[in-house]
Each structure stands twice: as structure tokens, then as C-alpha cells.
Coordinates of C-alpha atoms in Angstrom, one line a residue:
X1 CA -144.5 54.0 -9.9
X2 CA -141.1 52.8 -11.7
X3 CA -140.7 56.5 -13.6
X4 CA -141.3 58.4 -9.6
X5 CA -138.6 55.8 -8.6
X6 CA -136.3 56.6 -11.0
X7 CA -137.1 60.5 -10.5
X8 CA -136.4 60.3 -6.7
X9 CA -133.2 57.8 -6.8
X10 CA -132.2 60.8 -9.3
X11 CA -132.6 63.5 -6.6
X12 CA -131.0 61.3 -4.3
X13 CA -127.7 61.2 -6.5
X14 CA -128.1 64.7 -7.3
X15 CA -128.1 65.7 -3.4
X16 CA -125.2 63.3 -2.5
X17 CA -123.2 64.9 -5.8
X18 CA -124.0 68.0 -3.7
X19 CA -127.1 70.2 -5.7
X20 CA -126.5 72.6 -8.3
X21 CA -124.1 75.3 -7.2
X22 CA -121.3 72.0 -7.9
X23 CA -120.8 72.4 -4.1
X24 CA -119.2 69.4 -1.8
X25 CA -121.0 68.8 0.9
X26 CA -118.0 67.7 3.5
X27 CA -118.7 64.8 5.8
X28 CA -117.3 66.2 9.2
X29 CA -115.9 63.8 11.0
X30 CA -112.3 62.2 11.9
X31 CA -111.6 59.0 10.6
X32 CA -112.9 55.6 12.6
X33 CA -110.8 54.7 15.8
X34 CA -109.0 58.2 16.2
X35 CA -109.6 61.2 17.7
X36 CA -108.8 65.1 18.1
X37 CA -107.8 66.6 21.5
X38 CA -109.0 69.9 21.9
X39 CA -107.0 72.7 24.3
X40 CA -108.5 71.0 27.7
X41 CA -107.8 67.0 27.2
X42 CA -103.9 68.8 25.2
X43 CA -103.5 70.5 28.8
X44 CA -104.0 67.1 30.5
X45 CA -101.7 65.5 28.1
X46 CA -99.1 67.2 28.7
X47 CA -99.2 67.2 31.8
X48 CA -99.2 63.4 31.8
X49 CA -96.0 63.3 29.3
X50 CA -94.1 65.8 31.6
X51 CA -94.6 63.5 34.6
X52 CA -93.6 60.3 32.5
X53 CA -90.7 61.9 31.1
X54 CA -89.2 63.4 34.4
X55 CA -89.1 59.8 35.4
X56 CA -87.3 58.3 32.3
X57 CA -84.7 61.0 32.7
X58 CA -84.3 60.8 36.6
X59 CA -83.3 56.9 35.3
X60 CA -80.7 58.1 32.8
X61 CA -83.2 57.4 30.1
X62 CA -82.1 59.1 26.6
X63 CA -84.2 59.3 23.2
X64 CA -84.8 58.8 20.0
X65 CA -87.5 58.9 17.0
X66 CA -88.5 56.0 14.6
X67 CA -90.4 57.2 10.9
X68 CA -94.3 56.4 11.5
X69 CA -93.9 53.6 8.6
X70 CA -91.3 50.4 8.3
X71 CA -90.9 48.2 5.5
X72 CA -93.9 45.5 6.0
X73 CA -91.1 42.7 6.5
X74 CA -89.8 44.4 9.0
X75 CA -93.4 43.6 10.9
X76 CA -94.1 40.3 9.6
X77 CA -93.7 37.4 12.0
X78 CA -93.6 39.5 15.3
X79 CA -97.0 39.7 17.0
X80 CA -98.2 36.5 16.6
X81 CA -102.4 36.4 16.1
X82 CA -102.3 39.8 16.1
X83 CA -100.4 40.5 13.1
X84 CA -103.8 40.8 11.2
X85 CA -104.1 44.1 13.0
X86 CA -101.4 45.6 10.6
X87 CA -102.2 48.8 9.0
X88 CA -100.6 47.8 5.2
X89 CA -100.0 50.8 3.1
X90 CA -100.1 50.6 -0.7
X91 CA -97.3 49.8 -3.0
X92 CA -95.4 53.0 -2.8
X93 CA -92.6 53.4 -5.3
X94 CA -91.7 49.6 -5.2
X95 CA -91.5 49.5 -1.6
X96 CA -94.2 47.7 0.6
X97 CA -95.0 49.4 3.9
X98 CA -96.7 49.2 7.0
X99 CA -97.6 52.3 9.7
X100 CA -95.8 50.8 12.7
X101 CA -97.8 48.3 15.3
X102 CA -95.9 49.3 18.3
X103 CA -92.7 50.8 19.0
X104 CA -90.4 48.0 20.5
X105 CA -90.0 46.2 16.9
X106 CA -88.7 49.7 15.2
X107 CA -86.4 50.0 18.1
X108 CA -85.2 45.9 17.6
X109 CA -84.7 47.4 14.2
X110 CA -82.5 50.6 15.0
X111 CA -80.6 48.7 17.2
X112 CA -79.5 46.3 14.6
X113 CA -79.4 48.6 11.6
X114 CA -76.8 50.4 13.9
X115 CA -75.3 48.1 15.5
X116 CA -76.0 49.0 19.5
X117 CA -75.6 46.8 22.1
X118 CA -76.3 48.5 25.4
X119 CA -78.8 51.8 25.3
X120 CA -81.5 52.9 27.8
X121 CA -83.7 55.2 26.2
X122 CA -87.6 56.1 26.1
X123 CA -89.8 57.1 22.9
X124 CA -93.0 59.0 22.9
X125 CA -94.9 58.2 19.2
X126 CA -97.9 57.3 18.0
X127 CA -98.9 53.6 16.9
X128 CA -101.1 52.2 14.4
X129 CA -103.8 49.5 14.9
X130 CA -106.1 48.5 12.2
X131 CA -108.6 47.1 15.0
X132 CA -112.5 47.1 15.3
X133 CA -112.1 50.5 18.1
X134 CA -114.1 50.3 21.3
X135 CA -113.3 53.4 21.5
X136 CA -115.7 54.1 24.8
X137 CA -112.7 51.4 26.1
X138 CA -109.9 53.9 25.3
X139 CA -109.0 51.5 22.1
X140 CA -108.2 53.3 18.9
X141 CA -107.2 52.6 15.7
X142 CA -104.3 55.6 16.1
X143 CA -103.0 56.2 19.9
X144 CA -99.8 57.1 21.7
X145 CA -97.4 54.3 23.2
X146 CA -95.0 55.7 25.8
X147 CA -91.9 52.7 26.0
X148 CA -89.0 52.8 28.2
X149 CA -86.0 50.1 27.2
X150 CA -83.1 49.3 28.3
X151 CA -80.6 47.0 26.4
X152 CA -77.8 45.3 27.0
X153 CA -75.6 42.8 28.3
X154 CA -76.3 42.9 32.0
X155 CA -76.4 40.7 35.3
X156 CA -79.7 39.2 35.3
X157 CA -82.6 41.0 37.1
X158 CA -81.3 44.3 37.8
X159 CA -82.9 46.3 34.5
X160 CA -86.0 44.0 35.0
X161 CA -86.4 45.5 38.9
X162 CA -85.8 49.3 37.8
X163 CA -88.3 48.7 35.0
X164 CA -90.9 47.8 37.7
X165 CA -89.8 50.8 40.0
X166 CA -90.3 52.7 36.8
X167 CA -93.7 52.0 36.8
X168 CA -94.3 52.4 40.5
X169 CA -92.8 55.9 40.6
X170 CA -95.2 57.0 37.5
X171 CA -98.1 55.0 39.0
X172 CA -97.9 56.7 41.9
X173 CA -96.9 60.2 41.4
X174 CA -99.7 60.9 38.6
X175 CA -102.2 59.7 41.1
X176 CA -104.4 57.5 39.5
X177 CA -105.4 55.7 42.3
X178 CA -104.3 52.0 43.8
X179 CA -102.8 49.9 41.5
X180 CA -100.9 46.6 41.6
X181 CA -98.1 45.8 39.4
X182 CA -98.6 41.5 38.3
X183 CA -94.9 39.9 37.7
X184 CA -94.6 36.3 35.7
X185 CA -92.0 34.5 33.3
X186 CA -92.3 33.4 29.7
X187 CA -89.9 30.5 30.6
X188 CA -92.4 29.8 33.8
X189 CA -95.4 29.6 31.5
X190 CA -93.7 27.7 28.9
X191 CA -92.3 25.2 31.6
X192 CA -95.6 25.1 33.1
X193 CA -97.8 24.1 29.8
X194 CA -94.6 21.6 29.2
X195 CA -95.4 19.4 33.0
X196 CA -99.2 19.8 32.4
X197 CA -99.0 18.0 29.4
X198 CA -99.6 20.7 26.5
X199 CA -97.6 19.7 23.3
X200 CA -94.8 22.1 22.0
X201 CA -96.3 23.6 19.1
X202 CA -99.9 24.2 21.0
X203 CA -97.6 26.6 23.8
X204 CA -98.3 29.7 22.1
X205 CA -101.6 29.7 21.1
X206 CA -102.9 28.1 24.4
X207 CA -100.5 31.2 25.9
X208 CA -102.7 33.6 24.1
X209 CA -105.9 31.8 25.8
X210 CA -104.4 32.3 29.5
X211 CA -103.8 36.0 28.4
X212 CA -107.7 36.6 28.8
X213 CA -107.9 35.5 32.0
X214 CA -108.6 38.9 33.1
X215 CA -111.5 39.6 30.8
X216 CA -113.1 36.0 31.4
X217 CA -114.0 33.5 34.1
X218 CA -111.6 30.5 34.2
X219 CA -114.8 28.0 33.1
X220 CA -114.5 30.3 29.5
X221 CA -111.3 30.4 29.1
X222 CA -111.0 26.2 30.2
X223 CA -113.6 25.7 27.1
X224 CA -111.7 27.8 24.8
X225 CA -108.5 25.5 25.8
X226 CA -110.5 22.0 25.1
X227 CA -113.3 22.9 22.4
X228 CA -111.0 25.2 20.0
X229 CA -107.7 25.0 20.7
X230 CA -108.1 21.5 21.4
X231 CA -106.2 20.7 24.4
X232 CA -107.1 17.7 26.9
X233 CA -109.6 18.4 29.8
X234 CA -107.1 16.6 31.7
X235 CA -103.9 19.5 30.9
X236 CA -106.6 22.5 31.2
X237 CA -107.6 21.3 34.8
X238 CA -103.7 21.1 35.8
X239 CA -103.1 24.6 33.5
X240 CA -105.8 25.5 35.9
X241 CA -104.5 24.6 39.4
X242 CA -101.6 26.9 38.6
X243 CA -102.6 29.7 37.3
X244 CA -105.1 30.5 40.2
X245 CA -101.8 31.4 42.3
X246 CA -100.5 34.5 43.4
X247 CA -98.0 35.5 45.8
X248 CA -94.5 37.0 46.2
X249 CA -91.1 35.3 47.1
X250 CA -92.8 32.6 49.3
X251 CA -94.5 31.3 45.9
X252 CA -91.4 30.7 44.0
X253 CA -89.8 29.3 46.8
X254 CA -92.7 27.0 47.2
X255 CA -93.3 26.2 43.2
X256 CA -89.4 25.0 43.2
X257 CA -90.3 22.4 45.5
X258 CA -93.5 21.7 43.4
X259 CA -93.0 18.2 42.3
X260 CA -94.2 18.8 38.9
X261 CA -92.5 22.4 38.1
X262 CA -89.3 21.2 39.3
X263 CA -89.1 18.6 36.9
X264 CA -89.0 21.8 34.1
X265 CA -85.5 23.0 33.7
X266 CA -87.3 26.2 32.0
X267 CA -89.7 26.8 35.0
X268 CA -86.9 26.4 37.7
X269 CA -84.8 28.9 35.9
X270 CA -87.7 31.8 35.8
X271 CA -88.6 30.9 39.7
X272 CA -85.1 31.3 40.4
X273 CA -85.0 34.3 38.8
X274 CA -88.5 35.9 40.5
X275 CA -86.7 34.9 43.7
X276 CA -83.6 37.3 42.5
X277 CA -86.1 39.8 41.1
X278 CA -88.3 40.3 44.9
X279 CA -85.0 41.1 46.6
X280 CA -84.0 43.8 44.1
X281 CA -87.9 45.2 44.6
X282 CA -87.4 45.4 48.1
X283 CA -84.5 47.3 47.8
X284 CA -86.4 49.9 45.9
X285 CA -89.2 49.5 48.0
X286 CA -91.6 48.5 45.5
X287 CA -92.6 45.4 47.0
X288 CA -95.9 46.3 48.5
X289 CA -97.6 47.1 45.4
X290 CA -96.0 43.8 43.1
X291 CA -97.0 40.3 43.2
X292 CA -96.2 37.5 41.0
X293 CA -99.2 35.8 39.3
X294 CA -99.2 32.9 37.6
X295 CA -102.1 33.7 35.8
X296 CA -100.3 36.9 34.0
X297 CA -99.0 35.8 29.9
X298 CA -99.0 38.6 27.7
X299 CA -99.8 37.3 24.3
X300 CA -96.8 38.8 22.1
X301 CA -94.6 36.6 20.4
X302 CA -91.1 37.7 21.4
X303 CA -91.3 37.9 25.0
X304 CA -88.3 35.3 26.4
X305 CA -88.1 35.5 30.1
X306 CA -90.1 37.9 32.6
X307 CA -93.2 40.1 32.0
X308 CA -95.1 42.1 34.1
X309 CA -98.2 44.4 33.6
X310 CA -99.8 46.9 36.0
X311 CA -103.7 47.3 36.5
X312 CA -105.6 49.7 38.4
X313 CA -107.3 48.1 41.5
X314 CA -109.7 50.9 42.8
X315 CA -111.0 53.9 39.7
X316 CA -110.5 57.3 40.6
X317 CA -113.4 57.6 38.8
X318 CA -117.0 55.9 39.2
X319 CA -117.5 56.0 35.2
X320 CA -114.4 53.8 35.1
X321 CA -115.6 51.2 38.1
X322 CA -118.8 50.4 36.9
X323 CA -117.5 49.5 33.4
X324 CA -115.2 47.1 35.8
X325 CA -117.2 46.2 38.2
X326 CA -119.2 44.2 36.2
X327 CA -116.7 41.6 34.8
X328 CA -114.9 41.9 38.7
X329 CA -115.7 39.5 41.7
X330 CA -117.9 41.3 44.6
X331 CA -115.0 40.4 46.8
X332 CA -112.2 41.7 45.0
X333 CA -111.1 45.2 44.6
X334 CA -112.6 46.4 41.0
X335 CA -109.8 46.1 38.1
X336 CA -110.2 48.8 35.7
X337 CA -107.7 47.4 33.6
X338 CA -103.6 47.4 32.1
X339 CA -102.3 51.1 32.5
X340 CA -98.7 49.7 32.1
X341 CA -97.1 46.5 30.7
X342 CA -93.6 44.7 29.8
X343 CA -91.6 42.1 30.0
X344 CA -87.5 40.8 28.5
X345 CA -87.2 39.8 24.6
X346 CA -83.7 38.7 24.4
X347 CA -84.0 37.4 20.9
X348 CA -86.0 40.0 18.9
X349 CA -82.7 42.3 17.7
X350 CA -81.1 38.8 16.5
X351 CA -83.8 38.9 14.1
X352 CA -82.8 41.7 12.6
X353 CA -79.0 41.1 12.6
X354 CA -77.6 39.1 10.0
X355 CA -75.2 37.6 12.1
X356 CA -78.0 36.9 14.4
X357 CA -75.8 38.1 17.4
X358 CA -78.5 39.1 20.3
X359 CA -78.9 42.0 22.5
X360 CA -80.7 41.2 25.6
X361 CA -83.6 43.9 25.9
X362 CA -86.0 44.6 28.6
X363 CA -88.8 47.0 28.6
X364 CA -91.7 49.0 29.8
X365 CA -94.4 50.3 28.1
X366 CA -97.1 53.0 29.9
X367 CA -100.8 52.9 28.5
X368 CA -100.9 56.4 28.4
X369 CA -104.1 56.4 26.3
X370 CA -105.7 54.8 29.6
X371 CA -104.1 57.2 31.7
X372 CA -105.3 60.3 29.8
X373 CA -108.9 59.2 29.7
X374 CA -108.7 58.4 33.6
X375 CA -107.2 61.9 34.1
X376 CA -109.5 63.5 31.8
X377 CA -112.7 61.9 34.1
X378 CA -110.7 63.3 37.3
X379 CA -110.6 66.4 35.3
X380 CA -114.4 66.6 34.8
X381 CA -115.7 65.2 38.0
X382 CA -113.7 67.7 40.0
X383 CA -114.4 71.5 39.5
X384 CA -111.5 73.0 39.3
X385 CA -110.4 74.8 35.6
X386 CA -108.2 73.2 33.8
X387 CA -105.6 76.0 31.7
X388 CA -105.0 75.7 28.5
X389 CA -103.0 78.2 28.0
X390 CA -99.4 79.4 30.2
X391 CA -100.2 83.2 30.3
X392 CA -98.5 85.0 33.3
X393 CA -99.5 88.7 32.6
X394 CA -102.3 90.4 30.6
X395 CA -101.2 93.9 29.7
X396 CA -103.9 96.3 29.7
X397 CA -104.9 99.7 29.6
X398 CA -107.8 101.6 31.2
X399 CA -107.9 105.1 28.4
X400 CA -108.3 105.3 25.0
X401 CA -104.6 105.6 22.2
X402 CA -102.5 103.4 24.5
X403 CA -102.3 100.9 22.4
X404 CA -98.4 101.2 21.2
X405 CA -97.5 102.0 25.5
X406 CA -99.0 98.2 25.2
X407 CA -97.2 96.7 22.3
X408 CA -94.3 98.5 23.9
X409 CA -94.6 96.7 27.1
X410 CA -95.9 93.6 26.1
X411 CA -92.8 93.2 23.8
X412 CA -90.5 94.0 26.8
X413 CA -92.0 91.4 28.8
X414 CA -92.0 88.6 25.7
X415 CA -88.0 89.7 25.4
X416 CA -87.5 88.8 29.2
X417 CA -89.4 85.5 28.6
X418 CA -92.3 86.4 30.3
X419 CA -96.2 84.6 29.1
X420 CA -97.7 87.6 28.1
X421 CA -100.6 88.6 25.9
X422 CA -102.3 91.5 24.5
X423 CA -106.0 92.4 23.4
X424 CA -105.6 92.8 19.1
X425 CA -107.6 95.9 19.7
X426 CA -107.2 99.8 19.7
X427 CA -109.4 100.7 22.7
X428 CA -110.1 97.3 24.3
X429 CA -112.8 98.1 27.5
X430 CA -110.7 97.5 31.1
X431 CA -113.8 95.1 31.9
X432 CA -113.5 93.0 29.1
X433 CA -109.2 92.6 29.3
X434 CA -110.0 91.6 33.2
X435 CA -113.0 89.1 31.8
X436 CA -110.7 87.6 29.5
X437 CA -108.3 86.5 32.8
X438 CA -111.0 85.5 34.7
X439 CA -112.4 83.3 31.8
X440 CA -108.2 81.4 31.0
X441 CA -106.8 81.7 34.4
X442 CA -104.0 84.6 33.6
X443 CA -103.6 85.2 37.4
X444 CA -102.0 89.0 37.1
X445 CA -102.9 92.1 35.0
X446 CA -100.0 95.0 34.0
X447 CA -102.4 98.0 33.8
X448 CA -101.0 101.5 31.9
X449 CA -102.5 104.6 31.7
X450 CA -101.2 108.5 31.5
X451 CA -100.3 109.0 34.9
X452 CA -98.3 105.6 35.0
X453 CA -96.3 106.3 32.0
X454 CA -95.5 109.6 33.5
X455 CA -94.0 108.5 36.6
X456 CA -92.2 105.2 34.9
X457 CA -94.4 103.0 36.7
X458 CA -97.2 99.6 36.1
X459 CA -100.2 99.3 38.3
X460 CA -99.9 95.4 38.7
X461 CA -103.1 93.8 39.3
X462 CA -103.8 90.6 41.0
X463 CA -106.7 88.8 39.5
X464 CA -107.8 86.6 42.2
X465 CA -107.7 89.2 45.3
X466 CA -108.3 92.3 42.7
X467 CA -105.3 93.9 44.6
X468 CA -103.4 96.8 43.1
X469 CA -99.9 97.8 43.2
X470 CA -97.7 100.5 41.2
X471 CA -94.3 98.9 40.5
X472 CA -91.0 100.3 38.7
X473 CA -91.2 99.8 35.1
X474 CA -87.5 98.4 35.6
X475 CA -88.9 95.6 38.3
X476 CA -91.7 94.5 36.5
X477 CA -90.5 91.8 34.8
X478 CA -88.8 90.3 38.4
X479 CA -92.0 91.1 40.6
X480 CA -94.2 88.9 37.7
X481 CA -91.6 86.3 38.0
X482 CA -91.5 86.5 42.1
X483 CA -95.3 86.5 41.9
X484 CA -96.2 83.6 39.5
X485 CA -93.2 81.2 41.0
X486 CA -95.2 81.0 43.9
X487 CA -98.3 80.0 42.3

């Protein structure tokens, strides 16, 4: 028995050393937590990115680029309990690195190595999480963040309400369905834990507890407060009170009367400012889709005054709301989850500098990974074909040896700018060119043959209605251009 043991743990190591031809047997797979995008979900993407980006620009939004990795002290110290989720790299030349966690830190850093004070710009990267992925949750290990900042020195709550009509435009433009945008304040929070009793070095961590108030019931989250955080019953039932309220202007007008928030100087400041913040909103006719929450506390560290965060109140998509639905009351529209979030961190570029001289920062970032599987469901649940591809024109031919008329013409329409493409063979069959723009979407067909060539003409073919026209060589390229700008 122990010699056939031997024999077949043997073969085993043979066959994972891959047989006798010395061959490697290749495990295909992409690493754990990422993903590739094939020509379909790319199409969607982009799409997303062009809508997003429109909007940063329309805002006077400029950009820049960070590299993918920053010095590991550059990381340390800024996300709080989840700092554990940084991807270290290993000793590489004597410097220790770390692929980035987000992109507002590298931009805290920029701004101080360069000394900036006022910018508004957006940056479109990908972030690195060293996390256990849900990936059926849209979490991965690599994804895209999508961030929109603007710093400076400014009068208070004016960057904070374009930020939030930011979000509304994008929200609403890409289509995703209702969605409601929740506002609160750091200094609120803070102020609030402070008259309920919650000692000042417990703020933080029981801040990171209210955060999951949207994945748990309050009962959870109450024993998370008293059994490991170790807060009294007696501060989690106040805590409590609070953070069940929602409202808009009325509520901070209300809470400043409170006679327990108005003893915080902290709180008062934030309500004053949420009062400041609604009138802007209304200006830009956001208001209907905002409302401040006192339930809302975004567990990073360096937030210092307001934050906000946008779910989804309704899915486009019935895969999404029965994920939702479960964790959601019956009552309440389903919540399928943060598709944007933000807030103001005043202090985190007085980190960096060594003077320690602060540039107030506010900022926006879109969960575009969210977004993309959302629109990718949309996608698949309705029947129309995405394109992958931009191609305006096929140029074909119907006889045989006209295959340099085609390069010919095909290369006269790529000089014009025109999408064009060519079969890569001599005699290609007129049946299978006009399959091939059926099958990607290439709505017209330039068509050559003898008789054309001979009277400086193109028989231009619509795909859809199978209509045929003969059109001046010398107009082609402006009746392709007519024809597809109307598309």
C-alpha cells in the first residue's frame, strides 16, 4: 500500500510539473479580485467615462495623473481601520512602496509637493485594495475611482453645493434610475458623540460603527457600540435618538434649538453650515433629490466638515433589487447601495507640508465600478446591440481583382477621417462583407465594381433599409458624414 502511495503521489508531482514533453500547463485565470473587460462591458465604459467627464469639464474641471505606487509613508496614518487593506510592495531598491488606496491622498500629496493652493481638477485611475473581493458586489481587489476636487481658499459652502450638483447632473443624465443624495457633517457627528456622552478618543471608532448603518439594523449596530467598542447603553440609546433623523433645512433649524446639540460649539457650526449649504442646493435645483441624515458618517479618517454620499433608491435592474431588497425595509424604497460619495478634508495637504500650512479641499468621488455593472445589467436585460467598434463605412466590392480600387478608397476615406474598414481578403463574397455589418452594426456599405469605377462613382448602401444609391466619388466622403451625423 505505502510503495502504490508513493508511486501515485509521484504521478501526481509529475502531472503538476507538467508530463514529459517539459511543458507548463498554464493556469488561466486573472488574479483574485480583478477582472478583464471584454469589447462589450469596454463599450459601456466608455460610454460611462465620456458622460462623467463632460460634466467635470462643463465645471471648469482640469486634470492630472498620479504614478500607480507612492512611498508607503505617504499612506500610513490616513484611512484609519482600513489601512490593513494596503497593497505593500516589496523592498524595491531601498525604497518601500505601496500601489495607491485611493486617489485623494496622492492628490493631498501633489498638492503639497508643488506647492498649490487653489485647483479644481478630476482624475480617472485605477486603485488598489488588498480586500477579501465580493466580487458578485462589484468589490475588487483592482477597480477604477473617478474623483472630482476642488481646493482652495473659498467662502464656505459654495464648492461643497457644486460638488453635490456634480453628482446630480451625472446621476441623472447616465440614467441609472432614482437615487437620493444623503448630506451630514464630521463636526455634527463629532459634536453629537461629544453631548451623548462618548469620550474623545472612542469618537472615531464608534464613527466607523454608525457608518454601517446601512448594511445593519440599529439593534446590531447598538450591540456593536456597547459589547465591543465598549460604550454605555445609556450614550448608544441617545447616539440612537439622533441618528434615526432625516430631513432638510427644517432639521438643522430644529437641531440648533435642540437643547443638547446646542450646547456643542462643533455641532452648531456644521448645522449652521447645512443651513448655508440647502440655500445654495436650491439655487441649483438640486434640492429634491438631497436630504441631510444624521445617520450618514463615512468612516475615513480625514474628513473635517461635511460629507455626503449618493445611493440608488429604486434598481434599474431586478438582479440588483433583490440583492437589496433583502437587507431593505418592505416600506422603503429598495437601496442598492453608494454609487457616489464625498465630503471636505481641510487638514489632509497640511500633512504633507512641512510647514503644515492647509489647503481646504473638498471632493467627490463617483463609484463608477457600481455604475458600470448596473449599466452592464441594463445592457443585457434590454435587447438592443451594444457596438464595440465606431465603423461608419464598409468598403466592398461585388467582382473579383478589386481589391487595390478598395485599398484605394478605403485609404481616401481613413485620410478624410472617416471609420472605415476593409475585408483582408482578395475576393471577399458581397454576402459575407454585408454579414459582417449586420453582425457589428456598420450602418453603410461603399460598394465598387467596373461600371462604378468607370463612371467615377460609389453605389452607397444603407444597411438597415438595404437602399442603394450611386454617389460622386468626390462627395463620398461628405454624404457618409451627412448620413452617419444623423444616426
Amino acid at each position: 500500500w505505502r510503495r502504490l502511495y508513493e508511486v501515485a503521489k509521484l504521478l501526481e508531482l509529475k502531472a503538476r510539473l507538467g508530463g514529459d514533453d517539459g511543458k507548463h500547463q498554464f493556469v488561466l485565470k486573472t488574479a483574485k479580485g480583478t477582472r478583464d473587460y471584454n469589447p462589450k462591458q469596454m463599450a459601456i465604459r466608455e460610454k460611462v467615462f465620456n458622460t462623467i467627464i463632460s460634466c467635470f469639464k462643463r465645471h471648469g474641471a482640469e486634470t492630472i495623473d498620479t504614478p500607480v505606487f507612492e512611498l508607503k509613508e505617504t499612506l500610513t496614518g490616513k484611512y484609519g481601520e482600513d489601512s490593513k487593506l494596503i497593497y505593500d510592495l516589496k523592498d524595491q531598491g531601498g525604497e518601500l512602496l505601496s500601489l495607491r488606496y485611493d486617489l485623494t491622498v496622492p492628490f493631498a500629496r501633489y498638492l503639497a509637493m508643488n506647492k498649490i493652493t487653489n485647483i479644481k481638477r478630476y482624475h480617472i485611475a485605477k486603485v488598489y485594495r488588498r480586500d477579501n473581493p465580493a466580487m458578485t458586489r462589484g468589490r475588487y481587489r483592482e477597480f477604477y475611482q473617478c474623483d472630482f476636487d476642488i481646493a482652495g481658499q473659498y467662502d464656505a459652502m459654495i464648492p461643497d453645493a457644486e460638488c453635490l450638483k456634480i453628482v446630480h447632473e451625472i446621476l441623472s443624465e447616465l440614467d441609472l434610475g432614482d437615487f437620493r443624495i444623503k448630506v451630514n457633517d464630521r463636526r455634527i457627528l463629532d459634536g453629537m458623540f461629544a453631548v451623548c456622552g462618548v469620550p474623545d478618543d472612542k469618537f472615531r471608532t464608534i464613527c466607523s460603527t454608525v457608518d454601517k448603518l446601512d448594511k445593519m439594523p440599529w439593534e446590531d449596530v447598538k450591540k456593536e457600540m456597547v459589547n465591543e467598542k465598549g460604550l454605555s447603553e445609556e450614550a448608544a440609546d441617545q447616539i440612537g435618538e439622533y441618528v434615526s433623523m432625516q430631513g432638510g433645512m427644517d432639521l438643522a433649524e430644529r437641531l440648533l434649538q435642540d437643547h443638547k446639540m446646542s450646547q456643542s460649539k462643533q455641532a452648531c457650526a456644521g448645522l449652521s453650515d447645512i443651513k448655508l449649504l440647502f440655500s445654495f442646493l436650491q439655487l441649483f435645483q438640486v434640492t429634491d433629490k438631497v436630504v441631510f441624515d444624521l445617520s450618514l458618517a463615512r468612516g475615513l479618517d480625514y474628513y473635517t466638515g461635511i460629507i455626503y454620499e449618493a445611493v440608488l433608491t429604486q434598481a434599474g435592474v431586478a438582479a440588483v433589487s433583490n440583492e437589496a431588497q433583502n437587507g431593505a425595509n418592505a416600506e422603503e424604497s429598495v437601496s442598492v447601495g453608494s454609487v457616489a460619495g464625498g465630503g471636505r478634508y481641510d487638514g489632509l495637504v497640511g500633512m504633507f507640508d512641512p510647514k503644515g500650512r492647509k489647503v481646504p479641499c473638498v471632493g467627490v468621488s463617483i463609484g463608477i465600478e457600481r455604475i458600470f455593472s448596473i449599466m452592464e445589467q441594463k445592457a443585457e436585460a434590454s435587447a438592443e446591440k451594444v457596438r464595440t467598434t465606431e465603423v461608419q463605412v464598409m468598403v466592398a466590392s461585388a467582382q473579383k481583382n478589386l481589391l487595390e480600387e478598395r485599398l484605394r478608397l478605403v485609404t481616401e476615406l481613413w485620410n478624410a477621417g472617416i471609420k472605415a474598414e476593409v475585408m483582408y481578403k482578395k475576393n471577399p463574397k458581397l454576402l459575407s462583407q454585408l454579414q459582417h455589418c449586420e453582425e457589428s452594426g456598420i450602418p453603410l456599405v461603399a460598394i465598387l465594381g467596373e461600371q462604378e469605377l468607370k463612371d467615377g462613382v460609389v453605389k452607397l448602401r444603407v444597411v438597415a433599409t438595404r437602399e442603394e444609391i450611386d454617389i460622386a466619388r468626390t462627395d463620398l466622403t461628405s454624404e457618409i458624414r451627412r448620413r452617419t451625423s444623423e444616426a
